[in-house]
Amino acid sequence: MKILETRVYQGPNLYAHFPCMRLTVQLGALEEWPSAKIPNFVDGLLAALPSLHEHTCSPGYVGGFIERMRERGEGTWLGHVMEHVVIELQNLCGASVSFGKTRSTGKTGEYHVVFQYEDARSGQSAVELGMRLLHDLVPAEIDTGVAREEKFEFSSELTDLIRQVQRRALGPSTLSLVRAAEARDIPWLRLNDYSLVQFGHGRFQRRIQATITSETRHIAVELAGDKQETNKILGDLGLPVPKQEMVYSVQECLRAAHRVGYPLVVKPLNANHGRGVSVNLCNSEQVEIAYEKAKEHSRAVLVESFITGHDHRMLVIAGELVAVAKRVPGHVIGDGVHTVAQLVDITNQDPRRGVGHEKVLTKLELDHQAERLLATDGLNRSSVLDKGQIQYLRSTGNLSTGGTAIDLTDQVHPDNAEMAQRVAQAIGLDVIGVDFLTADITKSFREVGGGICEVNAAPGFRMHVAPSEGKPRDVASKVIDMLFAPGTAARIPIAAITGTNGKTTTTRMLGHIFKMRGETVGMTTTDGVYIDGRRTVEGDMTGPASAQMVLRDPSVSVAVLETARGGMLRAGLGYRYPDVACCLNVSGDHLGLGGIDTLEQLAAVKRIPIEVARDAVVLNADDPLCLQMADHSRAKHIWYVTQNPKNALVREHVRAGGKAVALEDGVNGQMIVVYDKGAHLPLLWTHLIPATLEGKALHNVQNAMFAAAMAAAMGCKLDDIRHGLRTFDTSFFQAPGRMNIFDGLGFRVILDYGHNPAAVQAMCMLVERLVQGGQLGPRGKRVCVLAAPGDRRDEDIREMAMLAAPHFDHFICRRDDHTRGRDGDEVPKILQKALAHSGVTPDRITVEPGEVEALETALLMCQPGDLLLAFCDKISRSWKQIIYHHQQRGAGAAAHQAAAHGVVSDEEDDLSVPQLAGAGLVRDERGVRIAKDNEED
């Protein structure tokens, strides 16, 4: 049994609306060995993981999975068993996951095993241990395809896994804050491998590191970490603190002990969790030992008077005392039979105790400090305690060292509550833990005494959230309410744009509408991440990682996210849900890749953001696959977009008070109209939108309609939408690679990134409308540079050629720089054959594999009045090649054209020096590309 592929879905995906992992597993010979056929397999598995008895599986009741493993003498296949094992291993490590499914891929012995996870690395570690366990349980005579481990001790491996997961897992305090944020529907992102977490998105974000918040003052943290300075400040305010001195040597420590007076406390200056703290020291020998232990944690050591009383943690948040817990040091209670060591083992069997922060209590340890306390009482680990005798193994009540907590929030005396709040104010912390020793917290410290032994800038919440006794306190919600006052925003609006064609242009249109409205827009597109109009990261950035870049940026007020199928297939969405999502269209592209072979499967992928959008979805009413997505949406509103004014579904939707954007004919051309709750609201004539080329580019008319619908769904006024669309064009600056037009060569050049049949068809239709509108001269010809990505199916490449064939006088067939697994001229030859099959004569077809050479051939072929449509992959390089092309002009004219179009800097996909020279281009002394004079000039 082998894992062929692992996919980690960070958010909503094809299988669920939450993080999942998918394993592609090949069972090999084990395909012939379902669970019930493998000797002793089920019994061995249950001995290792008895909690599998609780799994319901498809029967729907406890024990259902066990029945499945044993049923009818066959059982179930090991891929399905693997699913349940990985889920249970995660739960044993402290996670709370239950979802899983296993399905055949259609190949013999191969399965997709899908399961929920909370932490990806922990899930992967559970997979590794699960695989080892299953292989170990299969008898040696059955070939698993994997070498057997000679010594495999599952119990110790499970303990190691739990420790490993706990090191990576969010601590109980951080986790409680995350849960409180989720309860208020506040999004969160983990920013590192520790406890740094972002709550909220964009400009509304706040951060925490454990229980330190982005509102915590640095000087207050420093002060709380300086125990001596804290003691002085609180003492100067008349608050109860012990007498204290700081020392740097054992001799100084002994002298300070004499001055302060016994009993004493010796502790490090700047440690936490009770590390290195020794209390109730009564002689110099104990002081010397305690000093050496404290020096292990800090260069400076504090000697202070020992205050008798019980240890209480008083938690103050935003100036209010919200919880009080009495902390009892880790201890055992004698029974007159068992030794101390045995009592520790018995106590650790409490299901509430676990490793580290795995559970609400931590297991006891017999270490140096425990043995010192035993020795002080004349005992050792082999001593038998009398029945009912309490023996402390720790001198402090920290839960992390095995202590327990009793909630006393409702019993605290008002004077003590006021005292704790004054401490918080004096130190200046928004979240503070005050460690207060007193004999009785229900009585005033002025009456029974007591003292503040320490304050904490990052107090743990576990003792309050899950006390050993008493009422749990929801302290984490107090922090969230402090960071995000009820009623205030934590989210920025998120728009997700998906579909086969038009995503990038629609994304840019919508982003432009919001920018013109004064918003700081974060935008992801196929050419990069943009923050407020500036490209911050270059490349195809349409997946979950780039979406998170935008949502993490503290300046962004609106996120407009192009969402491509590739990212969703690889890793799902990078956030829980968008406010508004649209699907522009679904047509053949990338079929045969990533397990997506049909349009219906492709539609299921593109439906993911539609399924999880909260406020509104915008769907193409003229595309049946888009229309079907409405059945899967839970959004409050559905908007339809149609270019067919006779669309019956949209008509009924509008009459029922629904929302839509439609294209309607009028005296002055075609009008984009908004329907909202029965109102008919004319928006804009299409010929007034520059990106539509006076209404001729119908695909951009549709893109504008979607941008308008999404903007309206996100609360934009119609005037803002009009202004945005009227000031957006398809220049290289605003929409690189999307119908960029250059008229500076005496003929018109259209540069486009179209890379699938639907995109080619849209551009061919545009060319026809331009011709009908008189855009060509009296003898103008039409030239096309045609290409297709190498990872497309042969039939898709042929379809692109057949669609283009009737519309151009000459074709130059090329390939992309990155051939994506094909031979160098394979794609151009497929295009050539398809064109010939469609009736294009050989003299009208030129094969020029390189993109630079193909474009140069086309440019040299064109004369005044001609039209060139160039489908290119390296957009920046191709655009520069076009605008610097020299034809019957000197270098000065070309440089002037370059400056007019704003291209002066190098890009990583620029033309190389040999390519420039071969294409008739050179660099001037500033490195700016200019056209090279022809020799006859």
Short mmCIF file of C-alpha atoms in Angstrom, two decimals, residues 346-637:
data_model
loop_
_atom_site.label_atom_id
_atom_site.label_comp_id
_atom_site.label_asym_id
_atom_site.label_seq_id
_atom_site.Cartn_x
_atom_site.Cartn_y
_atom_site.Cartn_z
CA ILE A 346 -2.62 6.23 39.32
CA THR A 347 -3.25 9.99 39.29
CA ASN A 348 -1.99 10.23 35.72
CA GLN A 349 -4.61 7.71 34.62
CA ASP A 350 -7.22 10.45 35.08
CA PRO A 351 -8.58 10.94 31.53
CA ARG A 352 -8.44 14.69 32.07
CA ARG A 353 -4.65 14.56 32.31
CA GLY A 354 -2.48 14.51 29.22
CA VAL A 355 0.88 15.39 27.76
CA GLY A 356 1.68 19.13 27.92
CA HIS A 357 -1.42 21.12 26.98
CA GLU A 358 -3.12 18.16 25.31
CA LYS A 359 -5.93 18.10 27.90
CA VAL A 360 -7.33 20.29 30.67
CA LEU A 361 -4.82 18.89 33.19
CA THR A 362 -1.15 17.94 32.80
CA LYS A 363 0.38 14.68 33.99
CA LEU A 364 2.44 14.72 37.19
CA GLU A 365 6.19 14.15 37.04
CA LEU A 366 8.60 12.86 39.67
CA ASP A 367 11.49 15.20 38.89
CA HIS A 368 14.10 17.13 40.90
CA GLN A 369 11.59 19.55 42.44
CA ALA A 370 9.24 16.71 43.46
CA GLU A 371 12.10 14.76 45.03
CA ARG A 372 13.28 17.88 46.92
CA LEU A 373 9.83 18.40 48.41
CA LEU A 374 9.63 14.70 49.31
CA ALA A 375 13.07 14.87 50.95
CA THR A 376 12.03 17.95 52.93
CA ASP A 377 9.23 15.87 54.42
CA GLY A 378 11.51 12.89 55.00
CA LEU A 379 10.03 10.89 52.12
CA ASN A 380 11.09 9.47 48.76
CA ARG A 381 9.36 7.97 45.73
CA SER A 382 9.13 4.56 47.41
CA SER A 383 7.40 5.89 50.54
CA VAL A 384 3.83 4.78 51.30
CA LEU A 385 1.59 7.63 52.42
CA ASP A 386 -1.05 7.24 55.08
CA LYS A 387 -4.63 7.17 53.91
CA GLY A 388 -5.82 10.71 53.17
CA GLN A 389 -2.31 12.20 53.51
CA ILE A 390 -1.67 14.94 50.93
CA GLN A 391 1.84 15.14 49.54
CA TYR A 392 2.74 18.07 47.29
CA LEU A 393 5.10 17.43 44.39
CA ARG A 394 5.28 21.07 43.34
CA SER A 395 5.70 24.27 45.29
CA THR A 396 3.65 26.32 42.84
CA GLY A 397 0.19 25.72 41.46
CA ASN A 398 0.93 26.05 37.73
CA LEU A 399 -1.30 23.79 35.65
CA SER A 400 1.60 23.17 33.28
CA THR A 401 3.40 21.28 36.07
CA GLY A 402 0.44 19.17 37.13
CA GLY A 403 -1.46 21.62 39.35
CA THR A 404 -5.23 21.89 39.59
CA ALA A 405 -7.52 24.92 39.66
CA ILE A 406 -10.70 25.79 41.56
CA ASP A 407 -12.83 28.63 40.26
CA LEU A 408 -13.62 31.27 42.93
CA THR A 409 -14.68 34.16 40.70
CA ASP A 410 -18.04 34.60 42.37
CA GLN A 411 -16.56 34.42 45.89
CA VAL A 412 -13.79 37.04 45.64
CA HIS A 413 -14.04 39.98 48.07
CA PRO A 414 -14.62 43.40 46.42
CA ASP A 415 -11.44 44.82 48.02
CA ASN A 416 -9.39 42.06 46.45
CA ALA A 417 -11.09 42.63 43.07
CA GLU A 418 -10.33 46.35 43.26
CA MET A 419 -6.74 45.58 44.22
CA ALA A 420 -6.26 43.40 41.11
CA GLN A 421 -7.75 46.08 38.86
CA ARG A 422 -5.40 48.70 40.36
CA VAL A 423 -2.47 46.40 39.59
CA ALA A 424 -3.56 46.16 35.93
CA GLN A 425 -3.84 49.92 35.73
CA ALA A 426 -0.45 50.47 37.40
CA ILE A 427 1.41 48.10 35.05
CA GLY A 428 -0.61 49.20 32.00
CA LEU A 429 -1.51 45.79 30.59
CA ASP A 430 -4.75 45.09 28.74
CA VAL A 431 -4.58 41.41 29.73
CA ILE A 432 -2.85 40.62 33.00
CA GLY A 433 -2.64 37.76 35.48
CA VAL A 434 -2.13 38.82 39.09
CA ASP A 435 -0.75 36.08 41.37
CA PHE A 436 -2.12 36.82 44.83
CA LEU A 437 -1.42 34.81 47.98
CA THR A 438 -4.00 34.96 50.74
CA ALA A 439 -5.49 32.61 53.31
CA ASP A 440 -9.03 33.43 52.20
CA ILE A 441 -9.90 35.20 48.93
CA THR A 442 -13.44 35.77 50.18
CA LYS A 443 -12.09 38.19 52.81
CA SER A 444 -10.37 41.53 52.28
CA PHE A 445 -6.58 41.50 52.17
CA ARG A 446 -6.76 44.41 54.59
CA GLU A 447 -8.35 42.06 57.13
CA VAL A 448 -6.54 38.73 56.64
CA GLY A 449 -3.36 39.89 54.90
CA GLY A 450 -1.88 38.58 51.70
CA GLY A 451 0.47 39.75 48.99
CA ILE A 452 1.06 40.05 45.25
CA CYS A 453 3.88 37.71 44.41
CA GLU A 454 3.93 38.25 40.64
CA VAL A 455 2.15 39.67 37.58
CA ASN A 456 2.01 38.03 34.15
CA ALA A 457 1.85 39.75 30.78
CA ALA A 458 0.72 36.60 28.97
CA PRO A 459 -1.43 34.76 31.52
CA GLY A 460 -2.69 31.30 30.68
CA PHE A 461 -6.44 30.83 30.32
CA ARG A 462 -6.63 27.06 30.83
CA MET A 463 -7.33 27.28 34.58
CA HIS A 464 -10.28 29.60 33.91
CA VAL A 465 -11.64 27.97 30.76
CA ALA A 466 -11.50 24.43 32.20
CA PRO A 467 -11.04 24.51 36.00
CA SER A 468 -10.72 21.24 37.87
CA GLU A 469 -13.59 22.38 40.09
CA GLY A 470 -16.16 25.12 39.73
CA LYS A 471 -17.66 27.08 36.88
CA PRO A 472 -15.76 27.50 33.58
CA ARG A 473 -15.30 31.15 32.63
CA ASP A 474 -15.47 32.40 29.06
CA VAL A 475 -12.52 34.74 29.47
CA ALA A 476 -11.47 34.49 25.81
CA SER A 477 -14.64 36.26 24.68
CA LYS A 478 -13.69 39.19 26.89
CA VAL A 479 -10.45 39.56 24.93
CA ILE A 480 -12.23 39.31 21.58
CA ASP A 481 -14.78 41.91 22.71
CA MET A 482 -11.89 44.16 23.71
CA LEU A 483 -10.24 43.79 20.28
CA PHE A 484 -13.51 43.98 18.34
CA ALA A 485 -16.20 45.83 20.24
CA PRO A 486 -19.61 44.26 19.53
CA GLY A 487 -21.05 45.77 16.37
CA THR A 488 -17.69 46.76 14.87
CA ALA A 489 -16.30 45.23 11.68
CA ALA A 490 -13.71 42.48 11.63
CA ARG A 491 -14.02 41.53 7.96
CA ILE A 492 -13.36 43.41 4.77
CA PRO A 493 -15.70 42.71 1.83
CA ILE A 494 -14.43 39.79 -0.27
CA ALA A 495 -15.40 39.23 -3.89
CA ALA A 496 -14.49 35.95 -5.62
CA ILE A 497 -14.52 35.82 -9.42
CA THR A 498 -14.36 32.47 -11.19
CA GLY A 499 -15.27 31.08 -14.60
CA THR A 500 -13.42 29.97 -17.72
CA ASN A 501 -12.94 33.29 -19.51
CA GLY A 502 -13.10 36.91 -18.45
CA LYS A 503 -11.96 36.44 -14.84
CA THR A 504 -8.98 38.78 -14.95
CA THR A 505 -10.77 41.60 -16.79
CA THR A 506 -13.83 41.37 -14.52
CA THR A 507 -11.54 41.36 -11.47
CA ARG A 508 -9.76 44.46 -12.71
CA MET A 509 -13.04 46.20 -13.58
CA LEU A 510 -14.49 45.53 -10.14
CA GLY A 511 -11.25 46.55 -8.44
CA HIS A 512 -11.25 49.78 -10.47
CA ILE A 513 -14.83 50.59 -9.44
CA PHE A 514 -13.86 50.29 -5.78
CA LYS A 515 -10.63 52.24 -6.24
CA MET A 516 -12.53 55.10 -7.87
CA ARG A 517 -14.78 55.02 -4.80
CA GLY A 518 -11.78 55.64 -2.56
CA GLU A 519 -11.16 52.10 -1.32
CA THR A 520 -7.74 50.47 -0.91
CA VAL A 521 -8.20 47.40 -3.08
CA GLY A 522 -6.29 44.14 -2.70
CA MET A 523 -6.51 42.17 -5.92
CA THR A 524 -5.27 38.78 -7.13
CA THR A 525 -4.96 38.06 -10.85
CA THR A 526 -3.15 35.80 -13.29
CA ASP A 527 -0.30 38.31 -13.50
CA GLY A 528 0.18 39.17 -9.84
CA VAL A 529 -1.05 40.49 -6.52
CA TYR A 530 -2.00 44.18 -6.51
CA ILE A 531 -2.36 46.39 -3.44
CA ASP A 532 -3.89 49.78 -4.14
CA GLY A 533 -2.98 49.49 -7.83
CA ARG A 534 0.66 48.51 -7.26
CA ARG A 535 1.84 45.04 -8.15
CA THR A 536 3.50 43.62 -5.05
CA VAL A 537 4.03 40.04 -6.27
CA GLU A 538 4.42 38.94 -9.89
CA GLY A 539 3.14 35.70 -11.39
CA ASP A 540 -0.06 33.69 -11.61
CA MET A 541 -1.55 34.55 -8.23
CA THR A 542 -5.06 33.09 -8.34
CA GLY A 543 -4.76 30.47 -5.59
CA PRO A 544 -5.28 30.37 -1.81
CA ALA A 545 -1.79 31.61 -0.89
CA SER A 546 -2.21 34.85 -2.85
CA ALA A 547 -5.70 35.36 -1.42
CA GLN A 548 -4.19 35.18 2.06
CA MET A 549 -1.55 37.74 1.07
CA VAL A 550 -4.34 40.19 0.37
CA LEU A 551 -6.32 39.35 3.51
CA ARG A 552 -3.20 39.76 5.66
CA ASP A 553 -2.35 43.20 4.29
CA PRO A 554 -3.26 45.79 6.95
CA SER A 555 -4.00 48.52 4.39
CA VAL A 556 -6.61 46.66 2.30
CA SER A 557 -10.26 47.67 2.68
CA VAL A 558 -11.74 45.52 -0.14
CA ALA A 559 -10.50 42.18 -1.53
CA VAL A 560 -11.23 41.32 -5.17
CA LEU A 561 -9.93 37.82 -5.83
CA GLU A 562 -9.65 36.09 -9.18
CA THR A 563 -10.17 32.43 -8.32
CA ALA A 564 -8.93 29.87 -10.81
CA ARG A 565 -9.65 26.15 -10.99
CA GLY A 566 -6.01 25.17 -10.50
CA GLY A 567 -5.72 26.68 -7.04
CA MET A 568 -9.05 25.25 -5.92
CA LEU A 569 -8.07 21.77 -7.16
CA ARG A 570 -4.68 21.90 -5.45
CA ALA A 571 -5.53 23.55 -2.15
CA GLY A 572 -9.14 24.80 -2.01
CA LEU A 573 -10.03 28.38 -1.12
CA GLY A 574 -7.71 30.35 1.14
CA TYR A 575 -10.53 31.71 3.30
CA ARG A 576 -13.81 30.46 4.76
CA TYR A 577 -16.19 32.28 2.43
CA PRO A 578 -16.51 35.33 0.15
CA ASP A 579 -19.26 37.89 0.64
CA VAL A 580 -20.06 37.83 -3.08
CA ALA A 581 -19.03 35.27 -5.69
CA CYS A 582 -19.66 35.03 -9.41
CA CYS A 583 -19.22 32.43 -12.12
CA LEU A 584 -18.85 34.06 -15.53
CA ASN A 585 -19.09 30.95 -17.71
CA VAL A 586 -18.01 27.32 -17.97
CA SER A 587 -16.41 26.12 -21.18
CA GLY A 588 -13.73 23.66 -22.22
CA ASP A 589 -10.33 24.56 -20.77
CA HIS A 590 -7.74 22.54 -18.86
CA LEU A 591 -9.83 19.40 -19.45
CA GLY A 592 -7.85 16.22 -18.94
CA LEU A 593 -5.78 17.84 -16.17
CA GLY A 594 -6.01 17.23 -12.43
CA GLY A 595 -8.71 14.58 -12.77
CA ILE A 596 -11.13 16.99 -14.48
CA ASP A 597 -12.23 15.43 -17.75
CA THR A 598 -15.74 16.80 -18.40
CA LEU A 599 -17.46 20.18 -18.36
CA GLU A 600 -19.68 18.96 -15.52
CA GLN A 601 -16.63 18.15 -13.40
CA LEU A 602 -15.14 21.54 -14.25
CA ALA A 603 -18.38 23.23 -13.21
CA ALA A 604 -18.27 21.41 -9.86
CA VAL A 605 -14.84 22.93 -9.18
CA LYS A 606 -15.90 26.43 -10.18
CA ARG A 607 -18.99 26.06 -8.02
CA ILE A 608 -16.94 26.00 -4.78
CA PRO A 609 -17.00 29.78 -4.10
CA ILE A 610 -20.67 29.87 -5.17
CA GLU A 611 -21.52 27.24 -2.54
CA VAL A 612 -19.94 29.15 0.35
CA ALA A 613 -20.70 32.80 -0.56
CA ARG A 614 -22.81 34.44 2.16
CA ASP A 615 -24.39 37.63 0.81
CA ALA A 616 -24.84 37.14 -2.93
CA VAL A 617 -23.89 35.08 -5.95
CA VAL A 618 -23.85 36.39 -9.52
CA LEU A 619 -24.50 33.80 -12.24
CA ASN A 620 -24.55 33.76 -16.02
CA ALA A 621 -28.18 33.11 -16.91
CA ASP A 622 -27.18 32.34 -20.51
CA ASP A 623 -24.93 29.42 -19.45
CA PRO A 624 -26.80 26.26 -18.32
CA LEU A 625 -23.89 25.02 -16.18
CA CYS A 626 -23.76 28.33 -14.35
CA LEU A 627 -27.53 28.36 -13.87
CA GLN A 628 -27.43 24.97 -12.16
CA MET A 629 -25.13 26.41 -9.50
CA ALA A 630 -28.04 28.37 -8.03
CA ASP A 631 -29.35 25.12 -6.53
CA HIS A 632 -26.16 24.80 -4.48
CA SER A 633 -25.99 28.36 -3.16
CA ARG A 634 -26.97 29.42 0.35
CA ALA A 635 -26.39 33.11 -0.32
CA LYS A 636 -29.04 35.63 0.68
CA HIS A 637 -29.43 36.90 -2.89
#
